[in-house]
Coordinates of N, CA and C in Angstrom, one line a residue:
Chain A
A1 N 99.4 115.4 60.0 CA 98.7 115.2 58.5 C 99.8 114.4 57.5
Q2 N 99.4 113.7 56.6 CA 100.3 113.5 55.6 C 100.2 114.0 54.3
K3 N 101.0 114.4 53.8 CA 100.7 115.0 52.2 C 102.0 114.8 51.3
V4 N 101.6 114.7 50.0 CA 102.7 114.6 49.1 C 102.6 115.7 48.0
T5 N 103.8 116.4 47.7 CA 103.6 117.2 46.8 C 104.3 116.9 45.5
Q6 N 103.9 116.9 44.7 CA 104.6 116.7 42.9 C 104.6 118.2 42.2
A7 N 105.3 119.4 42.4 CA 105.1 120.4 41.7 C 105.0 120.3 40.4
Q8 N 105.9 119.4 39.6 CA 106.0 119.6 38.4 C 104.9 118.7 37.6
T9 N 104.1 119.2 37.3 CA 102.9 118.4 36.4 C 103.4 117.7 35.4
E10 N 104.3 118.3 34.3 CA 104.5 117.8 33.1 C 105.8 118.2 32.7
I11 N 106.7 117.6 32.2 CA 108.3 117.5 32.1 C 108.2 116.9 30.4
S12 N 109.0 118.0 29.8 CA 109.5 117.0 28.4 C 110.8 117.6 28.0
V13 N 111.6 116.3 27.8 CA 113.2 116.2 27.5 C 113.1 115.2 26.1
V14 N 114.1 115.4 25.8 CA 114.8 114.9 24.5 C 115.7 113.9 24.9
E15 N 115.2 112.7 24.2 CA 116.2 111.6 24.7 C 117.4 111.8 25.1
K16 N 117.8 111.1 26.1 CA 119.6 110.7 26.4 C 119.4 112.1 27.4
E17 N 118.5 112.9 27.6 CA 119.0 113.5 28.8 C 118.3 113.1 29.9
D18 N 119.1 114.1 31.0 CA 118.8 113.3 32.1 C 117.7 114.4 32.8
V19 N 116.9 113.6 33.8 CA 115.7 114.5 34.0 C 115.6 114.2 35.6
T20 N 115.3 115.2 36.6 CA 114.5 114.7 37.8 C 113.4 115.2 38.1
L21 N 112.5 114.2 38.8 CA 111.6 114.2 39.3 C 111.4 114.8 40.7
D22 N 110.8 115.7 41.2 CA 110.7 116.1 42.5 C 109.5 115.7 43.2
C23 N 109.7 115.3 44.6 CA 108.8 114.7 45.5 C 109.3 115.5 46.8
V24 N 108.2 116.3 47.4 CA 108.1 116.8 48.7 C 107.0 116.4 49.8
Y25 N 107.1 115.9 50.6 CA 106.4 115.2 51.5 C 106.3 116.2 53.0
E26 N 105.1 115.8 53.7 CA 104.9 116.3 54.9 C 104.2 115.1 55.8
T27 N 104.9 115.1 57.2 CA 104.2 113.7 58.0 C 105.1 114.6 59.5
R28 N 104.0 114.2 60.2 CA 104.6 114.2 61.6 C 105.3 112.8 62.2
D29 N 105.2 111.6 61.5 CA 106.0 110.8 61.9 C 107.1 111.0 62.1
T30 N 107.9 110.0 62.7 CA 109.1 110.0 62.9 C 109.8 109.0 61.7
T31 N 108.6 107.6 61.5 CA 109.0 106.6 60.7 C 108.0 106.5 59.7
Y32 N 108.5 106.2 58.6 CA 107.3 106.0 57.3 C 108.2 105.4 56.2
Y33 N 107.2 105.2 54.9 CA 108.0 104.7 53.9 C 107.5 105.8 52.8
L34 N 108.4 105.6 52.2 CA 108.2 106.6 50.7 C 108.3 105.7 49.6
F35 N 107.7 105.9 48.2 CA 107.7 105.0 47.3 C 107.4 105.7 45.9
W36 N 107.9 105.0 45.1 CA 107.7 106.0 43.6 C 106.7 104.7 42.5
Y37 N 105.9 105.4 42.1 CA 105.3 104.2 41.1 C 105.1 104.8 39.6
K38 N 105.5 104.1 38.5 CA 105.3 104.3 37.1 C 103.9 104.0 36.9
Q39 N 103.6 104.9 35.9 CA 102.4 104.6 35.0 C 102.5 105.0 33.6
P40 N 102.7 104.0 32.9 CA 103.1 104.2 31.7 C 101.6 104.4 31.0
P41 N 101.6 104.8 29.5 CA 100.4 104.9 29.1 C 99.4 103.9 28.8
S42 N 99.9 102.5 29.4 CA 99.1 101.4 29.2 C 98.0 101.3 30.4
G43 N 98.3 102.4 31.4 CA 97.5 102.8 32.6 C 97.8 102.0 33.9
E44 N 98.7 100.9 33.6 CA 98.8 100.2 35.1 C 99.7 100.9 35.9
L45 N 100.1 100.7 37.3 CA 100.6 101.3 38.1 C 101.8 100.4 38.6
V46 N 103.0 100.6 38.1 CA 104.1 99.5 38.4 C 104.9 100.3 39.3
F47 N 105.3 99.5 40.8 CA 106.3 99.8 41.4 C 107.5 100.1 41.0
L48 N 108.1 100.9 41.7 CA 110.0 101.2 41.4 C 110.6 100.9 42.6
I49 N 110.5 101.9 43.7 CA 110.8 101.9 45.1 C 110.3 102.2 46.1
R50 N 110.4 101.3 47.4 CA 110.3 102.0 48.6 C 111.3 102.4 49.4
R51 N 111.2 103.1 50.2 CA 112.5 103.4 50.8 C 112.2 103.8 52.5
N52 N 112.4 103.4 53.4 CA 112.6 103.4 54.9 C 112.8 104.5 55.8
S53 N 112.3 105.6 56.4 CA 112.9 106.6 56.3 C 114.2 106.9 57.5
F54 N 114.3 105.3 57.7 CA 115.6 105.1 58.7 C 116.7 105.2 58.0
D55 N 116.3 104.9 56.3 CA 118.0 104.5 55.5 C 117.9 105.8 54.6
E56 N 118.7 107.1 54.7 CA 118.9 107.7 53.6 C 119.9 107.8 52.9
Q57 N 120.6 106.9 52.5 CA 121.2 106.2 51.6 C 120.8 106.7 50.1
N58 N 121.0 106.9 49.1 CA 120.8 107.1 48.2 C 120.7 105.9 47.1
E59 N 120.0 105.5 46.3 CA 119.6 104.2 45.7 C 119.9 104.2 44.0
I60 N 120.3 103.8 43.6 CA 120.4 103.7 42.1 C 120.4 102.1 41.8
S61 N 119.4 102.4 40.4 CA 119.0 100.9 39.7 C 119.3 101.3 38.5
G62 N 120.3 100.7 37.5 CA 120.6 101.1 36.3 C 120.6 102.5 35.9
R63 N 119.6 103.0 35.3 CA 119.4 104.6 34.8 C 118.8 105.1 35.9
Y64 N 117.7 104.6 36.6 CA 117.2 105.2 37.8 C 117.9 105.4 39.3
S65 N 117.8 106.5 40.0 CA 118.4 106.6 41.1 C 117.4 107.5 41.7
W66 N 117.7 107.5 43.2 CA 116.6 108.3 44.1 C 117.4 109.0 45.3
N67 N 117.2 110.2 45.5 CA 118.0 111.0 46.1 C 116.9 111.3 47.6
F68 N 117.1 110.6 48.7 CA 116.3 110.8 49.7 C 117.1 111.8 50.7
Q69 N 116.5 112.8 51.3 CA 116.9 114.0 52.0 C 115.7 114.3 53.2
K70 N 115.9 113.5 54.1 CA 115.0 114.0 55.5 C 115.0 115.2 55.8
S71 N 116.0 116.0 55.7 CA 116.5 117.4 56.2 C 115.5 118.5 55.4
T72 N 115.0 118.3 54.0 CA 114.1 118.5 53.5 C 113.1 118.2 53.1
S73 N 112.9 117.1 53.6 CA 111.3 115.9 53.2 C 111.2 115.7 51.7
S74 N 112.4 115.5 51.0 CA 112.4 115.7 49.9 C 112.8 113.8 49.3
F75 N 112.3 113.5 48.4 CA 112.6 112.4 47.8 C 112.5 112.2 46.2
N76 N 113.3 112.6 45.4 CA 113.5 112.7 44.1 C 114.2 111.8 43.4
F77 N 113.7 111.7 42.2 CA 114.0 110.7 41.1 C 114.6 111.4 40.1
T78 N 115.4 110.8 39.9 CA 116.4 110.9 38.6 C 116.6 109.8 37.5
I79 N 116.1 110.3 36.5 CA 116.3 109.4 35.1 C 117.7 109.9 34.6
T80 N 118.7 109.1 34.4 CA 119.8 109.1 33.5 C 119.6 108.8 31.9
A81 N 120.1 109.2 30.9 CA 120.1 109.1 29.6 C 118.7 108.3 29.5
S82 N 117.8 109.8 29.5 CA 116.2 109.0 29.6 C 115.9 108.7 28.0
Q83 N 115.1 107.4 27.8 CA 114.4 106.7 26.9 C 112.9 107.4 26.6
V84 N 112.7 106.9 25.0 CA 111.4 106.7 25.0 C 110.3 106.2 25.9
V85 N 110.6 104.8 26.1 CA 109.9 103.8 27.0 C 109.8 104.8 28.7
D86 N 110.5 105.4 28.8 CA 110.4 106.4 30.0 C 109.3 106.9 30.1
S87 N 108.7 107.4 29.0 CA 107.6 108.6 29.1 C 106.2 107.7 30.1
A88 N 106.2 108.4 30.7 CA 105.1 107.7 31.7 C 104.4 108.9 32.5
V89 N 103.3 108.9 33.6 CA 103.1 109.4 34.6 C 104.0 108.6 36.0
Y90 N 104.6 109.5 36.8 CA 105.3 108.9 37.8 C 104.9 109.5 39.2
F91 N 104.4 108.7 39.9 CA 103.9 109.2 41.5 C 105.0 109.0 42.3
C92 N 104.6 109.9 43.7 CA 105.3 109.8 44.7 C 104.2 109.3 45.7
A93 N 104.5 108.4 46.8 CA 103.9 108.5 47.7 C 104.4 107.9 49.3
L94 N 103.5 108.0 50.2 CA 104.0 108.3 51.3 C 103.0 107.5 52.1
S95 N 103.4 106.4 53.1 CA 103.0 105.6 53.9 C 103.5 105.6 55.3
K96 N 102.5 105.4 56.7 CA 103.2 105.4 57.7 C 103.5 103.7 58.0
V97 N 104.3 104.1 59.0 CA 104.7 102.3 59.2 C 104.0 101.4 60.1
Y98 N 103.6 101.9 61.1 CA 102.9 101.1 62.1 C 101.6 101.1 61.6
N99 N 100.9 101.9 61.0 CA 99.1 102.0 60.5 C 99.6 102.1 59.2
F100 N 100.1 101.1 58.4 CA 100.3 101.8 57.2 C 99.6 100.9 55.5
N101 N 98.0 101.1 56.6 CA 96.9 100.8 55.6 C 96.6 101.9 54.5
K102 N 97.2 103.0 54.7 CA 96.7 104.1 53.5 C 98.0 104.6 53.2
F103 N 98.1 105.0 52.1 CA 99.0 105.6 51.3 C 98.5 106.9 51.1
Y104 N 99.4 107.8 50.7 CA 99.1 109.1 50.1 C 99.8 109.8 49.0
F105 N 98.9 109.6 48.0 CA 100.0 109.8 46.7 C 100.0 111.3 46.5
G106 N 101.0 111.6 45.6 CA 101.3 112.8 44.9 C 100.5 113.1 43.6
S107 N 100.0 114.2 43.2 CA 99.4 114.4 41.8 C 100.2 114.1 40.5
G108 N 101.1 113.4 41.0 CA 102.0 112.5 39.4 C 102.9 113.9 38.8
T109 N 103.7 113.0 38.3 CA 104.4 114.1 36.9 C 104.5 113.3 35.7
K110 N 103.8 114.1 34.7 CA 103.7 113.6 33.8 C 105.2 113.6 32.8
L111 N 105.8 112.6 32.3 CA 107.3 112.7 31.4 C 106.8 112.5 30.2
N112 N 107.3 113.8 29.1 CA 107.3 113.4 27.7 C 108.6 113.4 27.5
V113 N 109.5 112.3 26.9 CA 110.5 111.9 26.5 C 110.5 111.9 24.9
K114 N 111.1 112.5 24.2 CA 110.9 112.4 22.7 C 112.2 112.1 21.9
P115 N 111.9 111.6 21.1 CA 113.3 111.1 20.3 C 114.0 111.9 19.6
Chain B
N1 N 101.4 84.0 38.0 CA 101.2 85.1 38.8 C 99.7 86.0 38.3
A2 N 98.6 85.9 38.6 CA 98.0 87.1 38.2 C 98.2 88.3 38.8
G3 N 98.3 88.2 40.3 CA 98.4 89.3 40.9 C 97.0 90.3 41.6
V4 N 97.0 91.1 40.9 CA 95.2 91.8 41.4 C 94.8 92.0 40.1
T5 N 93.1 91.5 39.9 CA 92.8 91.4 38.6 C 91.2 92.4 38.8
Q6 N 91.2 93.1 38.2 CA 89.6 93.8 38.1 C 89.0 93.9 37.1
T7 N 87.6 93.5 37.3 CA 86.9 93.8 36.5 C 85.6 94.6 36.6
P8 N 85.2 95.4 35.5 CA 85.4 95.0 34.2 C 86.8 96.3 34.0
K9 N 87.1 96.4 32.9 CA 88.1 97.0 32.2 C 87.7 98.5 31.8
F10 N 86.4 98.0 31.5 CA 85.6 99.7 31.0 C 84.2 99.1 31.5
Q11 N 83.6 100.5 31.3 CA 82.3 100.5 31.7 C 81.7 102.2 31.5
V12 N 80.6 101.9 30.6 CA 79.7 103.5 30.7 C 78.5 103.1 31.4
L13 N 77.8 104.0 32.0 CA 76.8 103.8 33.0 C 76.1 105.0 33.1
K14 N 74.7 104.8 32.8 CA 74.0 106.1 32.9 C 73.5 106.7 34.3
T15 N 73.4 107.9 34.4 CA 73.0 108.6 35.9 C 72.0 107.6 36.6
G16 N 72.3 107.4 38.2 CA 71.3 106.5 38.4 C 71.6 104.9 38.7
Q17 N 72.4 104.8 37.5 CA 72.4 103.3 37.6 C 73.6 102.6 38.5
S18 N 73.5 101.3 38.7 CA 74.4 101.0 40.0 C 75.4 100.0 39.3
M19 N 76.1 99.9 39.8 CA 77.1 98.6 39.1 C 78.1 98.3 40.4
T20 N 78.7 97.2 40.4 CA 79.6 96.7 41.1 C 81.1 96.7 40.3
L21 N 82.2 97.2 40.9 CA 83.7 96.6 40.3 C 84.1 95.4 41.0
Q22 N 84.8 94.6 40.8 CA 85.2 93.5 41.4 C 86.8 93.5 41.3
C23 N 87.0 92.9 42.4 CA 88.9 93.1 42.7 C 89.2 91.8 43.4
A24 N 89.9 90.8 42.6 CA 90.6 89.7 43.6 C 92.0 89.9 43.1
Q25 N 92.5 89.4 44.6 CA 94.0 89.1 44.5 C 94.7 87.7 45.0
D26 N 95.4 87.5 44.2 CA 96.2 85.6 44.5 C 97.3 85.7 45.6
M27 N 97.7 86.9 46.0 CA 98.9 87.0 46.7 C 98.8 86.6 47.8
N28 N 97.7 86.3 48.5 CA 97.7 86.2 50.4 C 97.8 87.3 50.9
H29 N 97.2 88.5 50.2 CA 97.5 89.5 51.2 C 96.7 90.2 52.3
N30 N 96.8 90.8 53.1 CA 95.5 91.0 54.2 C 95.1 92.4 53.7
S31 N 95.5 93.3 53.3 CA 95.2 94.4 52.9 C 94.8 94.8 51.7
M32 N 93.4 95.6 51.5 CA 93.3 95.8 49.8 C 92.3 97.1 50.1
Y33 N 92.5 97.7 48.9 CA 92.2 99.2 48.7 C 91.4 99.5 47.3
W34 N 90.4 100.3 47.2 CA 90.2 101.3 46.4 C 90.7 102.8 46.1
Y35 N 91.3 103.0 45.1 CA 91.3 104.2 44.9 C 90.7 104.9 43.9
R36 N 90.4 106.3 43.2 CA 90.1 106.8 42.2 C 91.0 107.8 41.5
Q37 N 91.2 107.7 40.3 CA 92.3 108.3 39.9 C 91.8 109.7 39.0
D38 N 91.9 110.5 38.8 CA 91.1 111.6 38.4 C 92.5 112.9 38.0
P39 N 92.2 113.3 36.8 CA 93.4 114.5 36.0 C 93.8 115.2 37.4
G40 N 94.9 115.4 37.4 CA 95.6 116.6 38.1 C 95.3 116.3 39.8
M41 N 95.3 115.2 40.1 CA 94.6 115.0 41.5 C 95.4 113.6 41.9
G42 N 96.0 113.0 41.1 CA 96.6 111.5 41.6 C 95.7 110.5 41.9
L43 N 96.2 109.8 43.0 CA 94.9 108.7 43.2 C 94.7 109.0 44.8
R44 N 93.6 108.7 45.2 CA 92.3 108.8 46.1 C 91.8 108.0 46.6
L45 N 92.3 107.7 48.2 CA 91.3 106.1 48.7 C 90.3 106.5 49.0
I46 N 89.3 105.6 48.5 CA 88.3 105.6 48.5 C 87.7 104.7 50.1
Y47 N 88.1 103.4 49.8 CA 87.6 102.6 51.0 C 89.3 101.8 51.1
Y48 N 89.2 101.1 52.0 CA 90.3 100.1 52.4 C 90.0 99.1 53.4
S49 N 90.4 98.0 52.9 CA 90.1 96.6 54.0 C 91.4 96.3 54.4
A50 N 91.6 96.2 56.2 CA 92.9 96.4 56.7 C 92.8 94.6 56.8
S51 N 91.8 94.0 56.8 CA 92.0 92.3 57.0 C 90.5 92.0 56.3
E52 N 90.2 90.6 56.2 CA 89.2 90.2 56.2 C 88.4 90.7 57.2
G53 N 86.8 90.8 56.6 CA 86.0 91.0 57.8 C 85.8 92.7 58.2
T54 N 86.9 93.2 57.8 CA 86.9 95.0 58.0 C 87.1 95.8 56.6
T55 N 86.1 96.7 57.1 CA 86.3 98.1 56.1 C 86.7 99.6 56.8
D56 N 87.1 100.3 56.2 CA 87.4 101.6 56.4 C 87.3 102.5 55.5
K57 N 86.6 103.8 55.6 CA 86.6 105.0 54.7 C 87.9 105.5 54.4
G58 N 87.9 105.8 53.4 CA 89.2 106.7 53.0 C 89.3 108.0 52.7
E59 N 89.7 109.0 52.0 CA 89.7 110.2 51.6 C 88.2 110.6 50.8
V60 N 87.6 109.8 50.1 CA 86.4 110.3 49.5 C 85.5 108.9 49.2
P61 N 84.7 108.6 50.3 CA 83.9 107.2 50.4 C 82.8 107.5 50.1
N62 N 82.0 108.9 50.0 CA 80.3 109.3 49.7 C 80.3 108.9 48.2
G63 N 79.3 108.2 48.0 CA 78.5 107.6 46.8 C 78.8 106.0 46.7
Y64 N 80.0 105.7 47.6 CA 80.4 104.0 47.4 C 79.8 103.2 48.5
N65 N 80.2 102.0 48.3 CA 79.9 100.8 49.3 C 80.7 99.9 48.9
V66 N 81.6 99.3 49.9 CA 82.5 98.0 49.7 C 81.9 97.1 50.2
S67 N 82.8 95.6 49.9 CA 82.2 94.4 50.6 C 83.9 93.6 50.5
R68 N 84.1 93.2 51.8 CA 85.4 92.3 51.7 C 84.8 91.1 51.7
L69 N 84.4 90.4 50.9 CA 83.9 89.2 50.6 C 84.5 87.8 51.0
N70 N 86.2 87.9 51.2 CA 86.8 87.0 51.5 C 88.0 87.6 51.5
K71 N 89.2 86.7 52.1 CA 90.7 87.4 52.3 C 90.9 87.7 50.3
R72 N 90.6 87.1 49.4 CA 90.6 87.1 47.8 C 90.4 88.5 47.6
E73 N 89.1 88.7 47.9 CA 88.1 89.6 47.1 C 87.7 90.8 47.9
F74 N 87.5 92.0 47.0 CA 87.1 93.3 47.7 C 86.4 94.1 46.5
S75 N 85.3 94.0 46.8 CA 84.3 94.9 45.6 C 83.9 96.1 46.1
L76 N 83.7 97.1 45.0 CA 82.9 98.4 45.4 C 81.9 98.8 44.3
R77 N 80.9 99.1 45.1 CA 79.5 99.3 44.5 C 78.8 100.3 44.6
L78 N 78.9 101.4 43.6 CA 78.2 102.0 43.1 C 76.5 101.9 43.1
E79 N 76.0 102.9 44.3 CA 74.5 102.3 44.0 C 73.6 102.9 43.2
S80 N 74.2 104.4 43.0 CA 73.5 105.4 42.1 C 74.4 106.3 41.6
A81 N 74.8 106.0 40.3 CA 76.2 106.6 39.9 C 75.8 107.9 39.4
A82 N 76.8 108.7 39.7 CA 76.5 110.1 39.0 C 78.0 110.8 38.2
P83 N 77.9 111.3 37.7 CA 78.7 112.3 36.5 C 80.0 112.2 37.2
S84 N 79.8 112.6 38.3 CA 81.0 113.1 39.3 C 81.9 111.7 39.9
Q85 N 81.2 110.6 39.2 CA 81.9 109.1 39.5 C 82.5 108.8 38.1
T86 N 82.8 109.5 37.5 CA 83.4 109.2 35.9 C 84.7 109.4 36.3
S87 N 85.8 108.4 36.3 CA 87.5 108.1 37.0 C 87.8 107.0 36.0
V88 N 88.8 107.2 36.9 CA 89.6 105.2 36.9 C 89.9 105.0 38.2
Y89 N 89.4 103.7 38.4 CA 89.2 103.0 39.7 C 90.6 102.0 39.4
F90 N 91.2 102.1 40.6 CA 92.2 101.2 40.9 C 91.8 100.2 42.3
C91 N 92.2 99.1 42.0 CA 92.2 98.4 43.4 C 93.8 98.3 43.5
A92 N 94.0 97.9 44.7 CA 95.1 97.4 45.2 C 95.5 96.6 46.6
S93 N 96.4 95.9 46.4 CA 96.5 94.9 48.0 C 98.0 94.8 48.3
K94 N 98.2 94.2 49.6 CA 99.9 94.6 50.0 C 99.5 93.7 51.3
S95 N 100.5 93.3 51.6 CA 100.8 92.4 52.9 C 101.1 93.6 54.0
K96 N 100.6 92.4 55.0 CA 100.6 93.4 56.4 C 101.8 93.4 57.0
R97 N 102.6 92.9 56.8 CA 103.8 92.3 57.3 C 104.8 93.4 57.0
T98 N 105.0 94.0 58.4 CA 105.8 95.5 58.2 C 107.6 95.4 57.4
N99 N 107.9 93.9 57.3 CA 109.4 93.8 56.9 C 109.1 93.2 55.5
V100 N 108.1 93.1 55.0 CA 108.1 92.2 54.0 C 107.1 92.9 52.9
N101 N 107.8 93.2 51.6 CA 106.8 93.6 50.8 C 105.6 95.1 51.1
T102 N 106.4 95.6 51.6 CA 105.2 97.0 51.7 C 104.7 97.8 51.0
E103 N 104.9 97.5 49.4 CA 104.4 98.2 48.5 C 103.3 97.5 48.3
A104 N 102.2 98.5 47.5 CA 101.2 98.1 47.0 C 101.2 97.5 45.6
F105 N 100.3 96.4 45.5 CA 100.2 96.2 44.1 C 99.1 96.3 43.6
F106 N 98.8 96.8 42.4 CA 97.6 97.5 41.7 C 97.2 96.3 40.7
G107 N 96.1 96.7 40.5 CA 95.1 96.3 39.2 C 95.3 97.0 38.0
Q108 N 94.8 96.7 37.3 CA 95.1 97.3 35.6 C 94.3 98.4 35.7
G109 N 93.0 98.5 36.5 CA 92.2 99.6 36.5 C 91.1 99.8 35.8
T110 N 89.9 100.1 36.1 CA 88.6 100.1 35.6 C 88.2 101.7 35.1
R111 N 88.0 101.8 33.4 CA 87.7 103.5 33.3 C 86.2 103.3 33.5
L112 N 85.7 104.1 34.6 CA 84.0 104.3 34.5 C 83.9 105.5 33.5
T113 N 82.9 105.3 32.7 CA 82.4 106.9 32.4 C 80.7 107.1 32.9
V114 N 80.3 107.8 33.5 CA 78.6 107.9 33.9 C 78.3 109.2 33.2
V115 N 77.2 108.9 32.1 CA 76.5 109.7 31.5 C 75.2 109.9 31.7

């Protein structure tokens, strides 16, 4: 069975603080994809990153970085020097590789960045 | 580039009424999905269509029907709306190729209220 857990329901930080959003997943597959999506207050879902389970290298994109650790089944997302525009709900998701017609989403973490 | 377009954006129904949510994508994607988003539960898959002419149940299909009209369009129908179907509905699509664009692209969502 596939499952994604985002234990942090809501996080509040002050602008310029660093914040890490946790994502823990369960799967019996040896190969899979992991994703992060952002849902700003306007409601749309914005794709942020896709990671193949073969590749455990961490990734950095500007103020965003992702830490993928297969040993702990985690795919955590860190925002450095947070900004008010980062306020959103962030979803972690998992999909199979060879039958990737289904995404399994976590329940989301609401991030509030205060000025 | 319209991407994934959903109509309507908002809808209020009375219990027992029927309606169809429309979704169209212009990215030549094979796979299309319908999700519902409820507070604290993330996104749950209602139905999906792996390719034109096929549809399959997701996690929460009861009370819904779908039609994959052609490669571009995937509609979701509520035959007899119930208050439990009050939710935000998202349509998504993605390419079936494993090496390209395996992330899903989402529409803007439809906020449905059943009274």
